[in-house]
Amino acid sequence: MLQITNLHAGVDDKKILKGINLTINPGEVHAVMGPNGSGKSTLAAILAGRDGYDVTAGQVLYNGKDLLDMDPEVRAREGVFLAFQYPVEIPGVNSTYFLKAALNEVRKHKGEPELDAMEFLAVVKQKMKLLELNEDLLKRPVNEGFSGGEKKRNEIFQMAVLEPKLAILDETDSGLDIDALKIVAAGVNKLKRPDNAQLVITHYQRLLDYIIPDFVHVLYNGRIVRTGTKELALELEEKGYDWIIQHETVGA
Amino acid sequence: MSTATETIEEFVNKEYQYGFTTNVDTDKIAPGLSEDVVRLISAKKNEPKFMLDWRLKAYRHWLTMTEPKWQKAHYPPIDYQASIYYAAPKPKKVLGSLDEVDPEVLKTFDKLGISLNEQKRLTGVAVDAVVDSVSVATTFSKELAKQGIIFCSFTDAVQKHPELVEKYLGSVVPYTDNFFAALNAAVFSDGSFCYIPKGVRCPMELSTYFRINTANTGQFERTLIVAEEGAYVSYLEGCTAPMRDENQLHAAVVELVALGKKSEIKYSTVQNWYPGDKNGKGGIYNFVTKRGKCLGESSKISWTQVETGSAITWKYPSVILQGDNSFGEFYSVALTNNMQQADTGTKMIHIGKNTRSTIVSKGISAGRGQNSYRGLVKIMKNATGARNFSQCDSLLLGDKCGAHTFPYIEVKNTSSQVEHEASTSKIGEDQIFYCNQRGISTQDAVNMIVNGFCKEVFRELPMEFAVEAQKLLGVSLEGSVG
Ligand SMILES: Nc1ncnc2c1ncn2[C@@H]1O[C@H](COP(=O)(O)OP(=O)(O)OP(=O)(O)O)[C@@H](O)[C@H]1O
Ligand SMILES: [Mg+2]
């Protein structure tokens, strides 16, 4: 589904990603961990198509197509979804209206008929249960005045409505209390299907107790320095990143 | 620079879609302005003596005045002798019904999406169509007359209801008011007149559509609306003009008189004059005086405007709150793109007791547009318990445009309450990216955010107009992004 080969990218003169290789197949859950500033959000942003980054080498194939060549909205319509680390507020734009527009863009792209307000509300009702989301939030402008946890939960709610093929969750767990974490994780698990995949960025192994990854990658200084299974996360929790980093420098 | 910034800067490529001219036979006089021209206009319209006298007084007063320069707008000096002060689509004969209107004129209005054919009309909207300076057709007059409502061209009103015209003309905006109001009083050639008798709620929206067609004409029309006790009317005004390289002057005057107790006048404008091209060539100078007087106790005047056109807009729809408990409102969306300049706002003059006013102004600047809000809230000595609430928000798209706010507050009564809120925001690249990431194109994202920003004002517009206004904003912003 996703094939990242030797991806180098940065901002202006600053190199941030220095040769990322990562392959994600349908049905898989990948976790990416790594210290602050290692490039996790940058990787997510580049996959989603945020402006301002220069890709200096490498390529990214998404279902066989050159992902980096697509406009961000086309990527989204093709099923790439990013749950933002810091979701932005859009004052004046009603959440329901916004999400309906988004879903209809995806449907149009797939050649499916657009949903009218009634049909859309039916979808919303069903997905809302999944995340135990407060209905009032949808009557408000997008993310405006939402608490940190509400914003994160709203991201996953949008994901539930849009049903992406590749979901990238950037630190969705941070800012969530333990109950919310369980609800969100359970929601994400329910959205898992054999034909879609998830890339979960996190600092805490705690999340991985609920969302069980098939692979765990450690990103350090713009490179994936270690790949393992769920146990790697446990080990990291115990020994910290220094352990890997030292290991890495010694090994190199 | 990131491409999002670049795209926001491109904010301006959409062509003005009403920029066509119509080939109709026009009766126009030679360019220039003099006492003879004023007399000629009055004679062409076969006006009673009081009108000519009033025009001449206005003209002589105008000669003593100088053009105002205090507004935040820059333009080359206007040569008032180069303009044509009277141009009218030449009727083949005296018009008896709509069927006799020049088919070219009817086609023009069809192109504009305004049908003058009563059969095909938008339900519940009576239209007075003004081309260049002259009213060409008023629909539904007969039906309205059954309820005692007078809705006709100003020219007709002068002929058929001279006593009403004489009584109220200039009662809100005297010819001495300002430079452009004086000019208008001297040379105005037509406009709309509306009178709602006691206790009558006008059953349909009344609408005037202004169109400038002939080159080098100034359009000077006058609207006068009078509402008696308990009367209600909702009035819509729309405007377009062909694309021309030269600037054309539009200096209208609108007077609203909420005469009786609990009378109410709601005046909505969607102004879409030609704004000029990307480099600021051409476009309409829109220097308009709009004012209402709430004379009756608990009377109400409400201005709602959506201003997207004109090269320069300079207008301050105002309300004089004279009757006790009277209420004035001003809701405005002003958009400037490319080289457009808008200096707009309102004046609320509180004279009576417990008078209230609300001001909601939304300014959107894109391209190199300059948008100024200028508002005056004046509470006079006897206006015990007067209240005002003002809110002025600005939205910037890109970093070459500007927003300016000039609120003036004068309070002479200590029991009054005046509140002012202001904000400036920018459409951020991360907002756009967030929308993109959900599958929404940049253009749609901008429209969505702009419409959300204007919501409080659109809510005040009559339904069809609100839809129209949203579309118009979309068109005006097209090409501005992505
Ligand atoms: N637009 C930018 N301009 C300059 N530097 C940037 C930009 N984006 C990212 N960086 C830098 O690149 C590095 C990686 O940032 P990134 O946000 O990807 O880290 P992260 O792994 O997500 O960290 P965290 O765990 O704190 O979220 C940081 O040093 C950051 O300052
Ligand atoms: Mg991050």
PDB file of C-alpha atoms in Angstrom, chain A residues 48-51 72-73 76-77 80-82 84 88-93 97-98 101-102 105 143 155 158 162, chain B residues 2-5 429-431 433-442 444-445 448-453 455 470:
ATOM      1  CA  ALA A  48      -0.060  14.285   3.767  1.00  0.00           C
ATOM      2  CA  GLY A  49       1.388  16.916   1.436  1.00  0.00           C
ATOM      3  CA  ARG A  50       1.985  19.912   3.640  1.00  0.00           C
ATOM      4  CA  ASP A  51       3.747  22.783   1.900  1.00  0.00           C
ATOM      5  CA  PRO A  72      -2.888  17.247  -0.695  1.00  0.00           C
ATOM      6  CA  GLU A  73      -6.641  17.209  -1.322  1.00  0.00           C
ATOM      7  CA  ALA A  76      -7.014  12.820   1.063  1.00  0.00           C
ATOM      8  CA  ARG A  77      -9.634  11.789  -1.474  1.00  0.00           C
ATOM      9  CA  VAL A  80      -4.718   9.199   3.052  1.00  0.00           C
ATOM     10  CA  PHE A  81      -5.821  10.610   6.382  1.00  0.00           C
ATOM     11  CA  LEU A  82      -3.760  12.514   8.909  1.00  0.00           C
ATOM     12  CA  PHE A  84      -3.100  16.062  13.402  1.00  0.00           C
ATOM     13  CA  VAL A  88      -6.377  23.790  13.938  1.00  0.00           C
ATOM     14  CA  GLU A  89      -9.469  25.801  14.732  1.00  0.00           C
ATOM     15  CA  ILE A  90     -11.536  27.090  11.840  1.00  0.00           C
ATOM     16  CA  PRO A  91     -13.790  29.796  13.261  1.00  0.00           C
ATOM     17  CA  GLY A  92     -17.172  30.266  11.640  1.00  0.00           C
ATOM     18  CA  VAL A  93     -17.180  26.937   9.809  1.00  0.00           C
ATOM     19  CA  TYR A  97     -20.985  21.221   7.427  1.00  0.00           C
ATOM     20  CA  PHE A  98     -17.233  20.824   7.164  1.00  0.00           C
ATOM     21  CA  ALA A 101     -18.177  18.609   2.539  1.00  0.00           C
ATOM     22  CA  ALA A 102     -15.140  16.425   3.227  1.00  0.00           C
ATOM     23  CA  GLU A 105     -15.369  15.131  -1.772  1.00  0.00           C
ATOM     24  CA  ASN A 143     -12.284  22.647  16.720  1.00  0.00           C
ATOM     25  CA  GLU A 155      -9.811  13.801  14.675  1.00  0.00           C
ATOM     26  CA  GLN A 158     -13.481  12.400  11.315  1.00  0.00           C
ATOM     27  CA  LEU A 162     -14.120   9.337   6.119  1.00  0.00           C
TER      28      LEU A 162
ATOM     29  CA  SER B   2       5.664  28.396   0.232  1.00  0.00           C
ATOM     30  CA  THR B   3       3.169  27.773  -2.533  1.00  0.00           C
ATOM     31  CA  ALA B   4       0.246  28.348  -0.190  1.00  0.00           C
ATOM     32  CA  THR B   5       1.352  31.943   0.243  1.00  0.00           C
ATOM     33  CA  GLU B 429      -1.978  28.256   5.730  1.00  0.00           C
ATOM     34  CA  ASP B 430      -2.496  25.614   8.370  1.00  0.00           C
ATOM     35  CA  GLN B 431      -6.261  26.156   8.208  1.00  0.00           C
ATOM     36  CA  PHE B 433      -3.924  22.628   4.802  1.00  0.00           C
ATOM     37  CA  TYR B 434      -6.269  21.146   7.378  1.00  0.00           C
ATOM     38  CA  CYS B 435      -9.142  21.484   4.885  1.00  0.00           C
ATOM     39  CA  ASN B 436      -6.985  20.096   2.054  1.00  0.00           C
ATOM     40  CA  GLN B 437      -6.129  17.121   4.191  1.00  0.00           C
ATOM     41  CA  ARG B 438      -9.831  16.406   4.488  1.00  0.00           C
ATOM     42  CA  GLY B 439     -10.240  16.459   0.712  1.00  0.00           C
ATOM     43  CA  ILE B 440     -11.448  20.048   0.383  1.00  0.00           C
ATOM     44  CA  SER B 441      -9.788  22.162  -2.318  1.00  0.00           C
ATOM     45  CA  THR B 442      -8.090  25.404  -1.406  1.00  0.00           C
ATOM     46  CA  ASP B 444     -13.542  25.764  -1.417  1.00  0.00           C
ATOM     47  CA  ALA B 445     -11.714  26.089   1.862  1.00  0.00           C
ATOM     48  CA  MET B 448     -16.004  28.184   3.448  1.00  0.00           C
ATOM     49  CA  ILE B 449     -13.951  30.256   5.849  1.00  0.00           C
ATOM     50  CA  VAL B 450     -15.049  33.553   4.298  1.00  0.00           C
ATOM     51  CA  ASN B 451     -18.703  32.539   4.382  1.00  0.00           C
ATOM     52  CA  GLY B 452     -18.345  31.456   7.980  1.00  0.00           C
ATOM     53  CA  PHE B 453     -16.808  34.825   8.758  1.00  0.00           C
ATOM     54  CA  LYS B 455     -22.501  34.445   8.637  1.00  0.00           C
ATOM     55  CA  GLN B 470     -22.583  33.794  -0.966  1.00  0.00           C
TER      56      GLN B 470
END
